[in-house]
Short mmCIF file of C-alpha atoms in Angstrom, two decimals:
data_model
loop_
_atom_site.label_atom_id
_atom_site.label_comp_id
_atom_site.label_asym_id
_atom_site.label_seq_id
_atom_site.Cartn_x
_atom_site.Cartn_y
_atom_site.Cartn_z
CA MET T 1 -0.01 -0.02 0.01
CA ASP T 2 1.00 3.60 -0.53
CA VAL T 3 -0.90 4.75 2.56
CA LEU T 4 -2.71 2.98 5.39
CA LEU T 5 -5.22 4.89 7.48
CA ARG T 6 -6.27 3.32 10.80
CA ALA T 7 -9.36 4.71 12.53
CA ARG T 8 -11.63 3.58 15.29
CA ARG T 9 -14.48 5.19 13.51
CA VAL T 10 -14.91 4.88 9.71
CA VAL T 11 -18.20 5.38 7.86
CA THR T 12 -18.49 2.53 5.33
CA ALA T 13 -21.36 0.63 3.70
CA ALA T 14 -21.36 -1.51 6.87
CA GLY T 15 -22.05 1.55 9.01
CA GLU T 16 -19.67 3.26 11.44
CA VAL T 17 -16.96 0.74 12.21
CA ALA T 18 -13.27 0.43 13.22
CA ARG T 19 -11.22 -0.20 10.10
CA SER T 20 -7.88 0.00 8.37
CA ILE T 21 -8.15 1.58 4.94
CA GLY T 22 -5.38 0.86 2.46
CA VAL T 23 -4.68 3.04 -0.54
CA ARG T 24 -2.81 2.19 -3.71
CA ASP T 25 -2.51 4.41 -6.79
CA GLY T 26 -5.17 6.80 -5.52
CA ARG T 27 -7.81 4.13 -4.93
CA VAL T 28 -9.06 2.15 -1.98
CA ALA T 29 -7.22 -1.18 -2.08
CA ALA T 30 -8.07 -2.60 1.32
CA VAL T 31 -10.93 -2.25 3.88
CA GLU T 32 -9.91 -4.47 6.76
CA PRO T 33 -10.33 -4.77 10.51
CA LEU T 34 -8.43 -2.18 12.58
CA ASP T 35 -5.77 -4.64 13.69
CA ALA T 36 -5.26 -6.28 10.25
CA ASP T 37 -1.64 -7.15 9.40
CA LEU T 38 -1.13 -4.67 6.54
CA THR T 39 1.95 -2.72 5.53
CA ALA T 40 2.29 0.60 3.74
CA ALA T 41 4.86 3.23 2.88
CA GLU T 42 2.97 5.59 5.23
CA VAL T 43 0.67 4.77 8.15
CA VAL T 44 -1.74 7.42 9.47
CA GLU T 45 -3.46 6.89 12.85
CA LEU T 46 -6.60 8.96 13.32
CA GLY T 47 -7.23 10.46 16.73
CA ALA T 48 -9.78 9.09 19.12
CA ASP T 49 -12.02 12.07 18.44
CA GLU T 50 -11.86 11.76 14.60
CA VAL T 51 -14.04 9.92 12.13
CA LEU T 52 -13.01 8.97 8.60
CA LEU T 53 -15.70 9.90 6.10
CA PRO T 54 -15.73 9.62 2.29
CA GLY T 55 -15.07 12.91 0.57
CA LEU T 56 -18.27 14.82 0.13
CA VAL T 57 -19.80 15.38 -3.33
CA ASP T 58 -21.47 18.75 -3.99
CA THR T 59 -23.36 18.82 -7.26
CA HIS T 60 -24.76 22.35 -6.94
CA VAL T 61 -22.00 25.01 -6.97
CA HIS T 62 -21.84 28.36 -8.76
CA MET T 63 -18.19 29.25 -9.38
CA ASN T 64 -19.04 32.18 -11.67
CA ASP T 65 -15.84 31.76 -13.62
CA PRO T 66 -15.08 33.15 -16.17
CA GLY T 67 -16.87 36.45 -16.42
CA ARG T 68 -17.95 37.15 -12.81
CA THR T 69 -14.75 36.29 -11.00
CA ALA T 70 -15.26 39.22 -8.65
CA TRP T 71 -18.07 37.06 -7.23
CA GLU T 72 -16.17 33.79 -7.03
CA GLY T 73 -13.61 31.72 -9.03
CA PHE T 74 -12.38 28.18 -9.53
CA GLY T 75 -9.44 28.69 -7.18
CA SER T 76 -11.32 30.26 -4.28
CA ALA T 77 -14.36 28.01 -4.53
CA THR T 78 -12.38 24.75 -4.66
CA ARG T 79 -10.21 25.92 -1.78
CA ALA T 80 -13.48 26.40 0.25
CA ALA T 81 -14.64 22.97 -0.88
CA ALA T 82 -11.44 21.31 0.27
CA ALA T 83 -11.53 23.08 3.59
CA GLY T 84 -15.10 21.78 4.06
CA GLY T 85 -14.38 18.12 3.34
CA VAL T 86 -15.75 18.29 -0.27
CA THR T 87 -13.64 16.49 -2.84
CA THR T 88 -15.84 16.68 -5.89
CA VAL T 89 -18.02 19.54 -7.12
CA VAL T 90 -20.12 20.00 -10.23
CA ASP T 91 -20.29 23.58 -11.49
CA MET T 92 -23.57 25.18 -12.53
CA PRO T 93 -23.80 26.54 -16.08
CA LEU T 94 -24.92 30.06 -15.17
CA ASN T 95 -23.46 33.21 -13.58
CA SER T 96 -20.30 32.64 -15.62
CA ILE T 97 -19.93 34.60 -18.86
CA PRO T 98 -20.46 32.84 -21.21
CA PRO T 99 -22.91 30.44 -19.66
CA THR T 100 -22.33 26.78 -20.43
CA THR T 101 -24.99 26.46 -23.12
CA ASP T 102 -22.85 25.27 -26.09
CA ILE T 103 -19.62 23.40 -26.67
CA ALA T 104 -17.60 26.60 -27.24
CA ALA T 105 -18.62 27.88 -23.81
CA LEU T 106 -17.82 24.56 -22.18
CA ARG T 107 -14.35 24.69 -23.72
CA THR T 108 -13.89 28.20 -22.42
CA LYS T 109 -14.88 27.16 -18.94
CA ARG T 110 -12.55 24.18 -18.97
CA ARG T 111 -9.63 26.28 -20.13
CA THR T 112 -10.34 28.77 -17.38
CA ALA T 113 -10.43 26.03 -14.75
CA GLU T 114 -7.42 24.06 -15.91
CA GLY T 115 -4.67 23.93 -13.24
CA ARG T 116 -6.63 26.01 -10.76
CA VAL T 117 -8.85 23.53 -8.95
CA TYR T 118 -8.04 21.98 -5.54
CA VAL T 119 -10.72 19.30 -5.84
CA ASP T 120 -12.19 17.44 -8.80
CA VAL T 121 -14.64 19.50 -10.88
CA GLY T 122 -17.32 18.52 -13.36
CA PHE T 123 -19.75 20.69 -15.30
CA TRP T 124 -23.49 20.93 -15.90
CA GLY T 125 -24.75 22.16 -19.25
CA GLY T 126 -27.54 24.72 -19.60
CA ALA T 127 -30.94 24.30 -21.30
CA VAL T 128 -32.17 27.70 -22.49
CA PRO T 129 -34.44 28.95 -25.25
CA GLY T 130 -32.85 28.33 -28.63
CA ASN T 131 -30.16 25.85 -27.72
CA LEU T 132 -32.09 22.59 -28.20
CA GLY T 133 -29.68 21.65 -30.99
CA ASP T 134 -26.71 22.11 -28.66
CA LEU T 135 -27.81 19.68 -25.95
CA ARG T 136 -26.64 16.41 -27.58
CA GLY T 137 -23.22 17.92 -28.35
CA LEU T 138 -22.77 19.06 -24.77
CA HIS T 139 -23.78 15.62 -23.51
CA ASP T 140 -21.24 13.96 -25.88
CA ALA T 141 -18.61 16.41 -24.66
CA GLY T 142 -19.08 15.17 -21.10
CA VAL T 143 -21.40 17.44 -19.15
CA PHE T 144 -23.17 15.64 -16.26
CA GLY T 145 -26.62 16.77 -17.32
CA PHE T 146 -28.54 19.99 -17.85
CA LYS T 147 -30.08 22.81 -15.86
CA GLY T 148 -33.09 24.90 -16.76
CA PHE T 149 -35.13 27.64 -15.09
CA LEU T 150 -38.84 28.15 -15.22
CA LEU T 151 -38.58 31.93 -14.27
CA HIS T 152 -35.90 34.59 -14.54
CA SER T 153 -32.59 33.17 -13.37
CA GLY T 154 -31.24 36.43 -12.04
CA VAL T 155 -28.91 36.91 -14.97
CA ASP T 156 -30.15 37.90 -18.45
CA GLU T 157 -27.74 35.66 -20.40
CA PHE T 158 -29.44 32.49 -18.98
CA PRO T 159 -33.15 32.98 -19.79
CA PRO T 160 -35.95 30.69 -18.58
CA LEU T 161 -37.77 27.98 -20.50
CA GLU T 162 -41.46 28.41 -21.32
CA PRO T 163 -43.60 25.29 -20.71
CA ASP T 164 -43.44 24.17 -24.33
CA GLU T 165 -39.67 24.74 -24.40
CA LEU T 166 -39.26 22.66 -21.23
CA ALA T 167 -41.26 19.88 -22.75
CA ALA T 168 -39.08 19.94 -25.89
CA ALA T 169 -35.91 19.96 -23.83
CA LEU T 170 -37.09 16.96 -21.77
CA ARG T 171 -37.93 15.02 -24.93
CA GLU T 172 -34.51 15.77 -26.40
CA ILE T 173 -32.60 15.03 -23.18
CA GLY T 174 -34.62 11.88 -22.59
CA SER T 175 -33.75 10.64 -26.05
CA PHE T 176 -30.18 10.05 -24.93
CA ASP T 177 -31.06 9.26 -21.31
CA ALA T 178 -29.37 12.32 -19.77
CA LEU T 179 -30.47 14.11 -16.61
CA MET T 180 -32.39 17.40 -16.49
CA THR T 181 -32.20 19.48 -13.30
CA VAL T 182 -34.81 22.17 -12.81
CA HIS T 183 -35.15 25.36 -10.77
CA ALA T 184 -38.88 24.92 -10.19
CA GLU T 185 -40.71 28.15 -9.39
CA ASP T 186 -43.70 29.26 -11.46
CA ALA T 187 -43.06 32.56 -13.18
CA HIS T 188 -46.73 33.53 -13.40
CA THR T 189 -47.30 33.00 -9.71
CA VAL T 190 -44.19 35.04 -8.76
CA ALA T 191 -45.16 37.81 -11.19
CA HIS T 192 -48.52 38.18 -9.45
CA ALA T 193 -47.21 37.96 -5.88
CA PRO T 194 -46.43 41.11 -3.85
CA ALA T 195 -43.36 42.96 -5.07
CA PRO T 196 -40.16 42.01 -3.15
CA CYS T 197 -39.12 45.46 -1.97
CA GLY T 198 -37.99 46.83 1.37
CA ALA T 199 -36.14 45.51 4.32
CA ARG T 200 -38.84 43.30 5.91
CA TYR T 201 -38.08 39.60 5.41
CA ARG T 202 -41.74 38.61 5.69
CA ASP T 203 -42.46 40.81 2.64
CA PHE T 204 -39.74 39.04 0.67
CA LEU T 205 -41.16 35.68 1.72
CA ARG T 206 -44.55 36.67 0.41
CA SER T 207 -42.97 37.51 -2.95
CA ARG T 208 -41.82 33.92 -3.45
CA PRO T 209 -44.82 31.90 -2.12
CA ARG T 210 -44.89 28.17 -1.67
CA LEU T 211 -47.52 28.01 -4.37
CA ALA T 212 -44.92 29.03 -6.95
CA GLU T 213 -42.77 26.07 -6.06
CA ASN T 214 -45.70 23.63 -5.74
CA LEU T 215 -47.21 24.51 -9.15
CA ALA T 216 -43.83 24.34 -10.93
CA ILE T 217 -42.91 21.01 -9.31
CA ALA T 218 -46.30 19.55 -10.39
CA ARG T 219 -45.71 20.74 -13.97
CA VAL T 220 -42.19 19.29 -14.09
CA ILE T 221 -43.41 15.98 -12.72
CA GLU T 222 -46.19 15.73 -15.33
CA LEU T 223 -43.76 16.50 -18.15
CA ALA T 224 -41.31 13.96 -16.76
CA ARG T 225 -44.12 11.42 -16.69
CA ARG T 226 -45.02 12.12 -20.35
CA THR T 227 -41.49 12.16 -21.72
CA GLY T 228 -39.79 9.54 -19.53
CA CYS T 229 -36.85 11.90 -19.00
CA ARG T 230 -34.86 11.63 -15.76
CA VAL T 231 -35.52 14.80 -13.77
CA HIS T 232 -33.87 16.23 -10.66
CA LEU T 233 -35.58 18.95 -8.55
CA LEU T 234 -33.11 21.53 -7.34
CA HIS T 235 -33.03 23.16 -3.84
CA LEU T 236 -36.43 22.05 -2.53
CA SER T 237 -37.74 24.69 -0.13
CA SER T 238 -41.49 24.05 0.08
CA ALA T 239 -42.35 20.94 2.13
CA ASP T 240 -45.87 21.15 0.64
CA ALA T 241 -44.50 19.39 -2.46
CA LEU T 242 -43.36 16.25 -0.57
CA PRO T 243 -46.62 14.30 -0.98
CA VAL T 244 -46.71 15.03 -4.73
CA ILE T 245 -43.08 13.85 -5.06
CA ARG T 246 -43.90 10.61 -3.20
CA SER T 247 -46.89 10.01 -5.41
CA ALA T 248 -44.92 10.55 -8.57
CA ARG T 249 -42.27 8.07 -7.53
CA ARG T 250 -44.90 5.49 -6.71
CA ASP T 251 -46.14 5.96 -10.29
CA GLY T 252 -42.64 5.33 -11.69
CA VAL T 253 -41.60 8.89 -12.56
CA ARG T 254 -37.79 9.04 -12.67
CA LEU T 255 -37.37 11.76 -10.15
CA THR T 256 -34.71 12.77 -7.61
CA VAL T 257 -34.76 15.72 -5.16
CA GLU T 258 -32.25 17.83 -3.28
CA THR T 259 -32.41 20.39 -0.54
CA CYS T 260 -29.77 22.60 0.96
CA PRO T 261 -28.16 23.25 4.36
CA HIS T 262 -29.75 26.68 4.73
CA TYR T 263 -33.26 25.27 4.39
CA LEU T 264 -32.43 22.72 7.07
CA THR T 265 -30.74 25.17 9.44
CA PHE T 266 -32.44 28.55 9.39
CA SER T 267 -36.11 29.61 9.69
CA ALA T 268 -37.96 32.67 8.46
CA GLU T 269 -38.90 33.61 12.00
CA GLU T 270 -35.26 34.20 13.00
CA ILE T 271 -34.20 36.32 9.97
CA ALA T 272 -33.95 39.98 10.94
CA ASP T 273 -35.23 42.75 8.72
CA GLY T 274 -32.40 43.94 6.44
CA ALA T 275 -30.40 40.72 6.83
CA THR T 276 -29.98 40.24 3.10
CA GLN T 277 -27.21 37.68 3.60
CA PHE T 278 -30.09 35.26 4.08
CA LYS T 279 -31.73 36.02 0.75
CA CYS T 280 -31.98 33.08 -1.66
CA CYS T 281 -34.53 31.78 -4.16
CA PRO T 282 -36.60 29.88 -3.37
CA PRO T 283 -36.53 31.41 0.09
CA ILE T 284 -35.83 30.10 3.59
CA ARG T 285 -39.30 29.34 4.97
CA GLU T 286 -40.85 28.90 8.43
CA ALA T 287 -39.62 26.56 11.16
CA ALA T 288 -42.58 24.15 10.74
CA ASN T 289 -41.72 23.82 7.05
CA ARG T 290 -38.06 23.16 7.94
CA GLU T 291 -39.07 20.25 10.21
CA LEU T 292 -41.12 18.70 7.39
CA LEU T 293 -38.03 18.90 5.14
CA TRP T 294 -36.12 16.97 7.80
CA GLN T 295 -38.85 14.33 7.75
CA GLY T 296 -38.58 14.20 4.01
CA LEU T 297 -34.88 13.47 4.33
CA ALA T 298 -35.44 10.84 7.01
CA ASP T 299 -37.96 8.92 4.89
CA GLY T 300 -36.00 9.16 1.68
CA THR T 301 -38.35 11.51 -0.25
CA ILE T 302 -35.43 13.99 -0.43
CA ASP T 303 -32.38 12.25 -1.77
CA CYS T 304 -29.47 14.54 -1.01
CA VAL T 305 -28.20 17.76 0.54
CA VAL T 306 -25.94 20.07 -1.56
CA SER T 307 -24.85 23.66 -1.00
CA ASP T 308 -26.27 25.73 -3.86
CA HIS T 309 -23.21 27.91 -3.15
CA SER T 310 -24.08 31.14 -4.98
CA PRO T 311 -21.86 34.01 -3.70
CA CYS T 312 -21.54 37.57 -4.87
CA THR T 313 -19.72 40.73 -3.89
CA PRO T 314 -20.79 42.39 -0.64
CA GLU T 315 -22.12 45.38 -2.53
CA LEU T 316 -24.64 43.18 -4.37
CA LYS T 317 -26.17 42.12 -1.02
CA ARG T 318 -27.19 45.77 -0.54
CA PHE T 319 -26.29 45.95 3.13
CA ASP T 320 -26.49 49.75 2.72
CA SER T 321 -30.28 49.62 2.37
CA GLY T 322 -31.13 46.10 3.52
CA ASP T 323 -33.56 45.98 0.57
CA PHE T 324 -34.47 42.32 -0.13
CA GLY T 325 -35.86 43.26 -3.49
CA ALA T 326 -32.64 44.81 -4.71
CA ALA T 327 -30.19 42.35 -3.14
CA TRP T 328 -28.66 39.39 -4.97
CA GLY T 329 -30.22 36.10 -3.97
CA GLY T 330 -27.71 33.45 -3.05
CA ILE T 331 -26.16 31.75 -0.02
CA ALA T 332 -22.40 31.31 0.35
CA SER T 333 -21.84 28.08 2.35
CA LEU T 334 -19.60 25.70 0.44
CA GLN T 335 -17.11 25.29 3.25
CA LEU T 336 -19.78 24.94 5.97
CA GLY T 337 -22.24 22.44 4.64
CA LEU T 338 -20.96 19.44 6.62
CA PRO T 339 -20.87 21.08 10.07
CA ALA T 340 -24.17 22.94 9.42
CA VAL T 341 -26.04 19.72 8.48
CA TRP T 342 -24.36 17.65 11.19
CA THR T 343 -25.21 20.23 13.86
CA GLU T 344 -28.91 20.06 12.99
CA ALA T 345 -28.97 16.31 12.16
CA ARG T 346 -27.63 15.09 15.50
CA ARG T 347 -30.17 17.29 17.33
CA ARG T 348 -32.85 15.23 15.56
CA GLY T 349 -31.28 11.88 16.32
CA HIS T 350 -29.51 11.24 12.99
CA ALA T 351 -26.11 9.62 12.71
CA LEU T 352 -23.05 10.43 10.61
CA THR T 353 -23.99 7.50 8.37
CA ASP T 354 -27.10 9.49 7.44
CA VAL T 355 -25.17 12.66 6.71
CA VAL T 356 -22.73 10.69 4.52
CA ARG T 357 -25.65 9.18 2.60
CA TRP T 358 -27.17 12.65 1.98
CA MET T 359 -23.93 14.50 1.22
CA ALA T 360 -21.62 11.98 -0.43
CA GLN T 361 -23.27 8.75 -1.59
CA ARG T 362 -26.56 10.10 -2.99
CA PRO T 363 -25.10 13.18 -4.79
CA ALA T 364 -22.49 10.89 -6.40
CA GLU T 365 -25.19 8.45 -7.54
CA GLN T 366 -27.38 11.30 -8.82
CA ALA T 367 -24.54 12.67 -10.98
CA GLY T 368 -23.32 9.27 -12.16
CA LEU T 369 -20.03 9.50 -10.26
CA ALA T 370 -19.77 5.77 -9.66
CA ASP T 371 -16.21 5.80 -8.31
CA ARG T 372 -16.77 8.10 -5.30
CA GLY T 373 -19.14 8.90 -2.48
CA ARG T 374 -18.32 5.79 -0.42
CA ILE T 375 -15.31 4.23 1.26
CA ALA T 376 -15.24 0.88 -0.54
CA LEU T 377 -12.80 -1.30 -2.56
CA GLY T 378 -11.92 0.26 -5.90
CA ARG T 379 -13.43 3.63 -5.12
CA GLN T 380 -11.32 6.79 -5.42
CA ALA T 381 -9.48 7.34 -2.16
CA ASP T 382 -11.17 10.64 -1.28
CA PHE T 383 -11.55 11.17 2.51
CA CYS T 384 -12.67 13.70 5.06
CA VAL T 385 -11.14 13.50 8.59
CA PHE T 386 -13.91 14.89 10.72
CA ALA T 387 -13.99 15.78 14.44
CA PRO T 388 -17.79 15.62 15.03
CA ASP T 389 -17.77 16.87 18.68
CA GLN T 390 -15.51 19.86 18.28
CA VAL T 391 -17.51 23.10 18.35
CA PHE T 392 -16.59 26.36 16.67
CA VAL T 393 -18.13 29.75 15.85
CA VAL T 394 -18.20 30.69 12.18
CA ASP T 395 -16.02 33.67 11.32
CA GLN T 396 -16.64 34.67 7.74
CA GLU T 397 -13.20 36.26 7.51
CA ARG T 398 -11.69 32.81 7.90
CA LEU T 399 -13.59 31.20 5.09
CA HIS T 400 -11.96 30.55 1.75
CA HIS T 401 -14.63 31.62 -0.74
CA ARG T 402 -13.83 34.96 -2.37
CA ASN T 403 -16.08 37.41 -0.57
CA PRO T 404 -16.52 37.32 3.23
CA VAL T 405 -20.31 37.13 3.31
CA THR T 406 -22.38 34.23 4.73
CA PRO T 407 -25.54 33.96 6.86
CA TYR T 408 -23.64 31.49 9.09
CA HIS T 409 -21.35 34.23 10.43
CA GLY T 410 -21.34 34.15 14.26
CA ARG T 411 -23.24 30.84 14.41
CA PRO T 412 -21.87 28.03 16.62
CA LEU T 413 -21.58 24.74 14.76
CA ALA T 414 -20.46 21.24 15.71
CA GLY T 415 -17.95 19.39 13.64
CA VAL T 416 -14.53 20.42 12.35
CA VAL T 417 -12.91 19.12 9.16
CA ARG T 418 -9.31 18.36 10.14
CA THR T 419 -7.98 17.09 6.80
CA THR T 420 -9.34 16.42 3.32
CA TRP T 421 -7.75 13.74 1.12
CA LEU T 422 -7.90 13.58 -2.66
CA ARG T 423 -6.82 10.35 -4.35
CA GLY T 424 -5.01 9.21 -1.24
CA VAL T 425 -3.09 12.48 -0.64
CA PRO T 426 -3.98 15.24 1.87
CA ILE T 427 -4.95 18.47 0.12
CA ASP T 428 -2.42 21.20 0.91
CA LEU T 429 -3.91 24.65 0.25
CA ASP T 430 -0.43 26.13 0.29
CA SER T 431 0.76 23.96 -2.58
CA PRO T 432 -0.24 23.98 -6.27
CA PRO T 433 -3.73 22.57 -6.81
CA GLN T 434 -4.01 18.91 -7.81
CA GLY T 435 -7.71 18.64 -8.66
CA ARG T 436 -8.82 17.25 -12.02
CA LEU T 437 -11.51 18.30 -14.47
CA LEU T 438 -14.12 15.60 -14.96
CA THR T 439 -16.26 14.50 -17.79
CA ARG T 440 -19.26 12.23 -17.39
CA GLY T 441 -17.65 8.85 -16.85
CA GLY T 442 -14.09 9.90 -16.06
CA ALA T 443 -11.40 12.53 -15.73
#
């Protein structure tokens, strides 16, 4: 073996167990009892307070590079990912300029990322009006699937799909069995809701009602049923949609669902007026809704938890006025997802095995990343050394994403990432980055 890691607590398919994990050529070559007679060039003994987890997989990250690198970039985002125990991310197709809606834009994005990523990075393609003919080419070029919006995305260069355009995109994407991910909020409902202006969070919440999510999700499910396309619902916020999702799955609709740490952590009742660092779309809803999302995770209706890391410059959050209508909507949390979810999960009786399923195994499965997301023979040797009982208070100035803004600032969280390993080597943020660019099916 190149490396042997011995730990009293390792999260594997068998649960949380004592194991020795051997690594050879960047892959897991042995999963044996703790006292197994194995040799390696290097032996690492984890501390009694540490747990060895698989590296997390975050399939919903906006790195905004190229074009909006003042907001974020491949270097800063992947540093934050590595610091948070995340070893694989998949970059969203919008907020960069150009957006990833054709092969030329994908090539531009890959050239921009080359040599700058600290973790492995894949790419989603975009489905927008007028690029139906580009979707198969993007798929063949290795994107992990496609993303579309049903209302304004926040940036003009990534327009939303009308219902007939969404249906056409699903038919096309389904014809080569790719995955379509959808930001599901109904544009008509949002357009007729109260305007999102002013500093009162409750007014902003009324501007993005649950009905907008519920109607859009129902429409997406019906189109998925008709076309047979695999569909993934992004950042579920409204727990009202859970019964419809369960029903669709019972009917055989090929549907997966994600939610995000901020929907599982915060509640509308605690968000102060003018606190625009909490603005995201769909919005953070009430505490009772949050608890129903946790139930949806527990019973498997919600498959996974990913960050939807969508940062911007401090000026765009409009802290000068606290105006929720004018502020950019997005939560910066890539580095904090694991402790945020673990803090709330253990309060509700969940184990680290559950968190690993939601944040490593299921996102990897959803994106088709068959060689990661678990500690098992033959898998890529990506690990997170996690101290689950160590408590810290979030200081946004110590985070690695580009701009020091996050709603988690000042919040006490449980769980500290001590080391992150990529292909059997600890990630050193003071050394040149060693991450790889991924295509669907391989590097």
